Amino acid sequence: ARMELFTQMTGVAYSRVMVFPHGIAPERTLAALKKYNFLATANSESVPLGATPPSDILFYLSGVSLRFANFPSLKRYGAEGPVNRLNIAVNSFLGNPLLFYGHEDLFERGVTAFNETADSANRITAGIQWKDLGYIARHLYRLRSRGNDNYDVEMLSSDLELLNPAAREATFVLRKKENFVPRIASVSVDGRTAQFETNGDEISISVRLAAHQSVPVQIAYENDLQTAPASPAKASFYVSVLRHVSDFRDITLSRFSWGRRLTRFVYRHRLNELNMEQRNLIVGLLLLLIPSGLSAWWIQKRAKRRKLAAA
């Protein structure tokens, strides 16, 4: 609801893709994202917090997984250091999306900092397209020709844009793995309600498309979402403080070399991952040390003035 208000105020669109700040949330969070019809999540790790890593090698070769909560999780790669060209080549060969991310210091060396990685991807992958996460999420499907004007489609997202690549009319049989939690509320093709079949742990949808035709296919899940306007205000004092501290880091500290060094020190030593008790202890110590330091400075300054007056 806050994002909808943001779009109304700014005209800036957004995609329902969750990017967690560190790692990946527990599986129950992925289940909640599915319930409220998010498209996907993008993470530097594929195994949710508290989950057991799969032993299946194919899980680690795929750039997208439905293994946890039956919700698509995309793999992303840090671009702040040298990006392995072999990693780009392997993922390109496997047809995986190439998602790169960085933090506030990525362009500290200048606006060309990402050029080398982008150039490598462009050279390795012919016809590569640079798209936003929403576009990528809506094109998460695998296509296989049956050789008789029919195609099998493996859906990896519940909301996709299906394209007929052939110069002739064709039938597409879409299949998606489903745990049916929550239950499916509706299926639509090109905005119209469509019939679907269930078979064990998957659903199937049949779509007939003209040559080069493209249509949206959406699976909606039952939920209790309330679309009433929401206030953008933050009721939590902790969240409000965190927001202002983050703005201070990104807007003010980033202007100074010592500020950027301080930010790197915090993240290098993982001070941002301290729990609430540890953070409160540090804040308490600062509240004691800062007044003490100011008092010592004032006393020292006053003593110097007395010495100058006596001389």
Short mmCIF file of C-alpha atoms in Angstrom, two decimals:
data_model
loop_
_atom_site.label_atom_id
_atom_site.label_comp_id
_atom_site.label_asym_id
_atom_site.label_seq_id
_atom_site.Cartn_x
_atom_site.Cartn_y
_atom_site.Cartn_z
CA ALA A 1 0.00 0.00 0.00
CA ARG A 2 2.91 2.36 0.75
CA MET A 3 4.46 1.58 -2.64
CA GLU A 4 1.15 2.32 -4.37
CA LEU A 5 1.07 5.70 -2.59
CA PHE A 6 4.70 6.28 -3.63
CA THR A 7 3.77 5.66 -7.29
CA GLN A 8 0.81 8.04 -7.03
CA MET A 9 3.01 10.77 -5.53
CA THR A 10 6.02 10.40 -7.84
CA GLY A 11 4.82 8.67 -11.00
CA VAL A 12 7.65 6.16 -10.54
CA ALA A 13 6.49 2.58 -11.15
CA TYR A 14 7.74 -0.41 -9.19
CA SER A 15 7.72 -4.19 -9.51
CA ARG A 16 6.51 -6.59 -6.83
CA VAL A 17 9.96 -8.16 -6.39
CA MET A 18 11.46 -8.39 -2.90
CA VAL A 19 15.19 -7.87 -2.43
CA PHE A 20 16.27 -8.72 1.10
CA PRO A 21 19.08 -6.58 2.58
CA HIS A 22 21.17 -9.55 3.74
CA GLY A 23 21.01 -13.17 2.62
CA ILE A 24 17.44 -14.47 2.37
CA ALA A 25 14.57 -14.53 4.87
CA PRO A 26 13.05 -17.71 6.38
CA GLU A 27 10.84 -19.90 4.20
CA ARG A 28 7.66 -18.66 5.91
CA THR A 29 8.43 -15.17 4.58
CA LEU A 30 8.66 -16.55 1.05
CA ALA A 31 5.28 -18.20 1.63
CA ALA A 32 3.83 -14.82 2.64
CA LEU A 33 5.24 -13.20 -0.53
CA LYS A 34 3.57 -15.88 -2.63
CA LYS A 35 0.28 -15.43 -0.76
CA TYR A 36 0.19 -11.72 -1.54
CA ASN A 37 1.07 -12.25 -5.22
CA PHE A 38 4.63 -10.97 -5.29
CA LEU A 39 6.52 -11.90 -8.46
CA ALA A 40 9.81 -13.17 -7.03
CA THR A 41 12.68 -12.42 -4.71
CA ALA A 42 16.35 -11.81 -5.61
CA ASN A 43 19.08 -12.95 -3.23
CA SER A 44 22.81 -13.57 -3.01
CA GLU A 45 21.98 -16.90 -1.35
CA SER A 46 19.42 -19.48 -2.46
CA VAL A 47 18.73 -21.29 0.83
CA PRO A 48 16.40 -19.47 3.27
CA LEU A 49 17.43 -18.79 6.84
CA GLY A 50 16.99 -21.94 8.92
CA ALA A 51 16.45 -24.25 5.93
CA THR A 52 18.56 -27.29 5.05
CA PRO A 53 20.63 -26.88 1.87
CA PRO A 54 19.49 -29.30 -0.86
CA SER A 55 21.85 -32.04 -2.04
CA ASP A 56 20.57 -31.81 -5.63
CA ILE A 57 23.33 -30.37 -7.85
CA LEU A 58 20.73 -28.97 -10.28
CA PHE A 59 19.48 -26.66 -7.53
CA TYR A 60 22.83 -24.83 -7.55
CA LEU A 61 23.08 -24.69 -11.35
CA SER A 62 19.72 -23.00 -11.80
CA GLY A 63 19.42 -19.22 -11.53
CA VAL A 64 15.86 -19.50 -10.19
CA SER A 65 14.34 -21.95 -7.72
CA LEU A 66 10.84 -22.91 -6.56
CA ARG A 67 12.26 -25.28 -3.95
CA PHE A 68 11.21 -23.23 -0.92
CA ALA A 69 7.54 -22.29 -0.35
CA ASN A 70 6.94 -22.82 -4.06
CA PHE A 71 8.04 -19.20 -4.63
CA PRO A 72 10.62 -18.09 -7.24
CA SER A 73 13.97 -17.08 -5.78
CA LEU A 74 16.50 -15.51 -8.16
CA LYS A 75 20.27 -15.62 -7.65
CA ARG A 76 22.18 -12.33 -7.71
CA TYR A 77 25.90 -11.60 -7.74
CA GLY A 78 27.96 -8.85 -6.15
CA ALA A 79 29.57 -6.42 -8.60
CA GLU A 80 31.73 -4.42 -6.19
CA GLY A 81 34.77 -6.61 -6.86
CA PRO A 82 35.99 -8.38 -10.01
CA VAL A 83 33.18 -10.53 -11.46
CA ASN A 84 34.25 -13.98 -12.60
CA ARG A 85 33.88 -14.16 -16.40
CA LEU A 86 33.52 -17.94 -16.19
CA ASN A 87 30.54 -17.45 -13.86
CA ILE A 88 28.92 -15.14 -16.43
CA ALA A 89 29.61 -17.62 -19.25
CA VAL A 90 28.23 -20.65 -17.38
CA ASN A 91 25.03 -18.88 -16.30
CA SER A 92 24.56 -17.49 -19.81
CA PHE A 93 24.95 -20.98 -21.30
CA LEU A 94 22.39 -22.35 -18.84
CA GLY A 95 19.93 -19.57 -19.70
CA ASN A 96 19.98 -18.09 -16.19
CA PRO A 97 19.29 -14.39 -15.59
CA LEU A 98 22.41 -12.37 -14.76
CA LEU A 99 21.61 -10.16 -11.78
CA PHE A 100 24.31 -7.85 -10.41
CA TYR A 101 24.12 -5.66 -7.32
CA GLY A 102 26.27 -3.19 -5.45
CA HIS A 103 26.22 -0.84 -2.48
CA GLU A 104 26.82 2.86 -1.96
CA ASP A 105 30.55 2.61 -2.65
CA LEU A 106 30.30 0.80 -6.02
CA PHE A 107 30.76 4.01 -8.02
CA GLU A 108 33.27 5.55 -5.67
CA ARG A 109 35.89 5.09 -8.42
CA GLY A 110 33.64 6.90 -10.91
CA VAL A 111 30.64 6.27 -13.17
CA THR A 112 32.60 3.73 -15.25
CA ALA A 113 33.05 1.30 -12.34
CA PHE A 114 30.53 -1.21 -13.74
CA ASN A 115 31.67 -0.95 -17.38
CA GLU A 116 34.05 -3.92 -17.28
CA THR A 117 31.36 -6.28 -15.96
CA ALA A 118 28.77 -4.99 -18.43
CA ASP A 119 31.21 -5.30 -21.33
CA SER A 120 32.05 -8.89 -20.33
CA ALA A 121 28.37 -9.84 -20.24
CA ASN A 122 27.76 -8.16 -23.62
CA ARG A 123 30.69 -9.97 -25.24
CA ILE A 124 29.81 -13.39 -23.80
CA THR A 125 26.04 -13.29 -24.40
CA ALA A 126 24.93 -12.35 -27.90
CA GLY A 127 21.75 -10.25 -27.93
CA ILE A 128 21.71 -9.75 -24.15
CA GLN A 129 18.94 -7.48 -22.86
CA TRP A 130 19.34 -5.27 -19.79
CA LYS A 131 15.94 -5.26 -18.08
CA ASP A 132 14.41 -4.52 -14.68
CA LEU A 133 13.52 -7.21 -12.14
CA GLY A 134 9.82 -7.08 -12.99
CA TYR A 135 10.50 -7.86 -16.65
CA ILE A 136 12.84 -10.71 -15.69
CA ALA A 137 10.31 -12.18 -13.25
CA ARG A 138 7.59 -12.12 -15.93
CA HIS A 139 9.84 -14.03 -18.34
CA LEU A 140 10.78 -16.88 -15.99
CA TYR A 141 9.70 -19.82 -18.08
CA ARG A 142 11.35 -22.57 -20.10
CA LEU A 143 10.07 -23.38 -23.57
CA ARG A 144 10.32 -26.75 -25.36
CA SER A 145 9.01 -27.45 -28.86
CA ARG A 146 7.04 -30.65 -29.40
CA GLY A 147 7.73 -30.46 -33.12
CA ASN A 148 4.04 -30.33 -34.15
CA ASP A 149 3.18 -26.66 -33.66
CA ASN A 150 2.88 -27.31 -29.93
CA TYR A 151 5.08 -26.21 -27.07
CA ASP A 152 5.59 -27.29 -23.47
CA VAL A 153 6.13 -24.41 -21.04
CA GLU A 154 7.59 -24.77 -17.55
CA MET A 155 6.32 -21.79 -15.53
CA LEU A 156 8.74 -20.52 -12.88
CA SER A 157 6.63 -17.49 -12.01
CA SER A 158 2.92 -17.12 -11.32
CA ASP A 159 2.80 -13.94 -13.42
CA LEU A 160 4.43 -14.11 -16.82
CA GLU A 161 4.39 -12.69 -20.33
CA LEU A 162 4.13 -15.62 -22.76
CA LEU A 163 5.45 -15.11 -26.30
CA ASN A 164 4.91 -17.30 -29.33
CA PRO A 165 8.35 -17.23 -31.03
CA ALA A 166 7.10 -19.04 -34.15
CA ALA A 167 5.85 -17.54 -37.41
CA ARG A 168 2.72 -19.70 -37.13
CA GLU A 169 -0.15 -20.28 -34.74
CA ALA A 170 0.72 -22.68 -31.94
CA THR A 171 -0.66 -24.28 -28.78
CA PHE A 172 1.22 -23.85 -25.51
CA VAL A 173 0.71 -26.19 -22.56
CA LEU A 174 1.91 -24.39 -19.45
CA ARG A 175 2.75 -26.36 -16.32
CA LYS A 176 3.72 -25.00 -12.91
CA LYS A 177 4.75 -26.80 -9.74
CA GLU A 178 2.24 -26.04 -6.99
CA ASN A 179 1.89 -26.85 -3.30
CA PHE A 180 -1.58 -25.15 -3.35
CA VAL A 181 -0.74 -23.12 -0.23
CA PRO A 182 -2.56 -20.80 -0.34
CA ARG A 183 -5.28 -21.96 -2.69
CA ILE A 184 -5.47 -20.59 -6.20
CA ALA A 185 -8.08 -17.86 -6.46
CA SER A 186 -8.04 -17.50 -10.25
CA VAL A 187 -6.08 -18.01 -13.45
CA SER A 188 -6.25 -15.47 -16.27
CA VAL A 189 -4.88 -15.28 -19.81
CA ASP A 190 -4.77 -11.87 -21.47
CA GLY A 191 -6.98 -10.52 -18.67
CA ARG A 192 -9.72 -13.12 -19.12
CA THR A 193 -10.48 -15.99 -16.72
CA ALA A 194 -8.96 -19.24 -17.95
CA GLN A 195 -9.56 -22.88 -17.08
CA PHE A 196 -6.80 -24.97 -15.56
CA GLU A 197 -6.27 -28.58 -14.53
CA THR A 198 -4.53 -30.01 -11.48
CA ASN A 199 -2.40 -33.12 -11.61
CA GLY A 200 -0.62 -34.07 -8.39
CA ASP A 201 1.76 -31.25 -7.49
CA GLU A 202 1.28 -29.15 -10.61
CA ILE A 203 -1.33 -27.24 -12.59
CA SER A 204 -1.60 -27.02 -16.38
CA ILE A 205 -3.05 -24.33 -18.63
CA SER A 206 -3.57 -24.56 -22.39
CA VAL A 207 -3.15 -21.41 -24.49
CA ARG A 208 -3.47 -20.95 -28.25
CA LEU A 209 -1.44 -18.04 -29.67
CA ALA A 210 -1.16 -16.49 -33.10
CA ALA A 211 2.26 -16.05 -34.71
CA HIS A 212 4.51 -13.83 -32.54
CA GLN A 213 1.58 -13.04 -30.24
CA SER A 214 2.34 -12.18 -26.60
CA VAL A 215 -0.15 -12.46 -23.71
CA PRO A 216 0.04 -12.11 -19.92
CA VAL A 217 -0.69 -15.28 -17.91
CA GLN A 218 -1.43 -14.78 -14.21
CA ILE A 219 -2.12 -17.09 -11.28
CA ALA A 220 -3.65 -15.24 -8.30
CA TYR A 221 -3.76 -16.69 -4.79
CA GLU A 222 -6.37 -16.31 -2.07
CA ASN A 223 -5.40 -13.73 0.58
CA ASP A 224 -6.80 -11.06 2.86
CA LEU A 225 -5.03 -8.10 1.27
CA GLN A 226 -6.62 -4.75 2.12
CA THR A 227 -6.08 -2.11 -0.55
CA ALA A 228 -7.16 0.84 1.60
CA PRO A 229 -4.66 3.74 1.54
CA ALA A 230 -1.83 3.39 4.08
CA SER A 231 0.10 6.14 5.77
CA PRO A 232 3.80 6.32 4.85
CA ALA A 233 4.58 7.36 8.42
CA LYS A 234 6.72 5.02 10.52
CA ALA A 235 5.12 4.31 13.90
CA SER A 236 8.19 2.54 15.30
CA PHE A 237 10.81 4.79 16.91
CA TYR A 238 13.51 2.23 16.10
CA VAL A 239 12.51 2.10 12.41
CA SER A 240 12.43 5.89 12.24
CA VAL A 241 15.92 6.19 13.77
CA LEU A 242 17.24 3.48 11.44
CA ARG A 243 15.80 5.31 8.42
CA HIS A 244 17.43 8.62 9.42
CA VAL A 245 20.76 6.93 10.16
CA SER A 246 20.66 5.25 6.75
CA ASP A 247 19.93 8.58 5.06
CA PHE A 248 22.80 10.20 6.96
CA ARG A 249 25.13 7.41 5.79
CA ASP A 250 24.08 7.66 2.12
CA ILE A 251 23.56 11.42 1.76
CA THR A 252 26.01 13.02 4.20
CA LEU A 253 28.83 10.58 5.06
CA SER A 254 29.26 9.53 1.42
CA ARG A 255 30.38 13.10 0.54
CA PHE A 256 33.58 12.80 2.59
CA SER A 257 36.48 10.36 2.28
CA TRP A 258 36.57 9.85 6.07
CA GLY A 259 32.82 9.18 6.01
CA ARG A 260 33.19 6.53 3.31
CA ARG A 261 36.04 4.94 5.29
CA LEU A 262 33.84 4.87 8.39
CA THR A 263 31.03 3.19 6.44
CA ARG A 264 33.42 0.57 5.05
CA PHE A 265 34.76 -0.08 8.56
CA VAL A 266 31.24 -0.73 9.87
CA TYR A 267 30.39 -3.22 7.11
CA ARG A 268 33.84 -4.84 6.97
CA HIS A 269 33.62 -5.68 10.67
CA ARG A 270 29.92 -6.58 10.35
CA LEU A 271 28.93 -4.05 13.01
CA ASN A 272 25.64 -3.57 11.15
CA GLU A 273 24.69 -7.18 12.01
CA LEU A 274 24.79 -6.70 15.77
CA ASN A 275 21.65 -7.70 17.63
CA MET A 276 19.46 -5.20 19.47
CA GLU A 277 21.15 -5.70 22.87
CA GLN A 278 24.61 -5.16 21.39
CA ARG A 279 23.47 -2.05 19.53
CA ASN A 280 21.86 -0.64 22.66
CA LEU A 281 25.10 -1.27 24.58
CA ILE A 282 27.12 0.62 21.97
CA VAL A 283 24.63 3.50 21.91
CA GLY A 284 24.75 3.63 25.72
CA LEU A 285 28.55 3.76 25.71
CA LEU A 286 28.50 6.54 23.12
CA LEU A 287 26.02 8.50 25.22
CA LEU A 288 28.49 8.24 28.12
CA LEU A 289 31.69 8.82 26.16
CA ILE A 290 30.55 11.77 24.04
CA PRO A 291 29.59 14.00 27.01
CA SER A 292 32.75 12.90 28.82
CA GLY A 293 34.87 13.79 25.79
CA LEU A 294 33.17 17.16 25.42
CA SER A 295 33.68 17.88 29.12
CA ALA A 296 37.38 16.96 28.91
CA TRP A 297 37.79 19.17 25.84
CA TRP A 298 36.04 22.08 27.58
CA ILE A 299 38.16 21.71 30.72
CA GLN A 300 41.36 21.55 28.64
CA LYS A 301 40.35 24.60 26.66
CA ARG A 302 39.49 26.52 29.83
CA ALA A 303 42.86 25.61 31.36
CA LYS A 304 44.70 26.95 28.32
CA ARG A 305 42.78 30.22 28.57
CA ARG A 306 43.79 30.55 32.21
CA LYS A 307 47.43 29.95 31.37
CA LEU A 308 47.28 32.59 28.62
CA ALA A 309 45.58 35.04 30.99
CA ALA A 310 48.21 34.40 33.69
CA ALA A 311 51.06 34.93 31.21
#
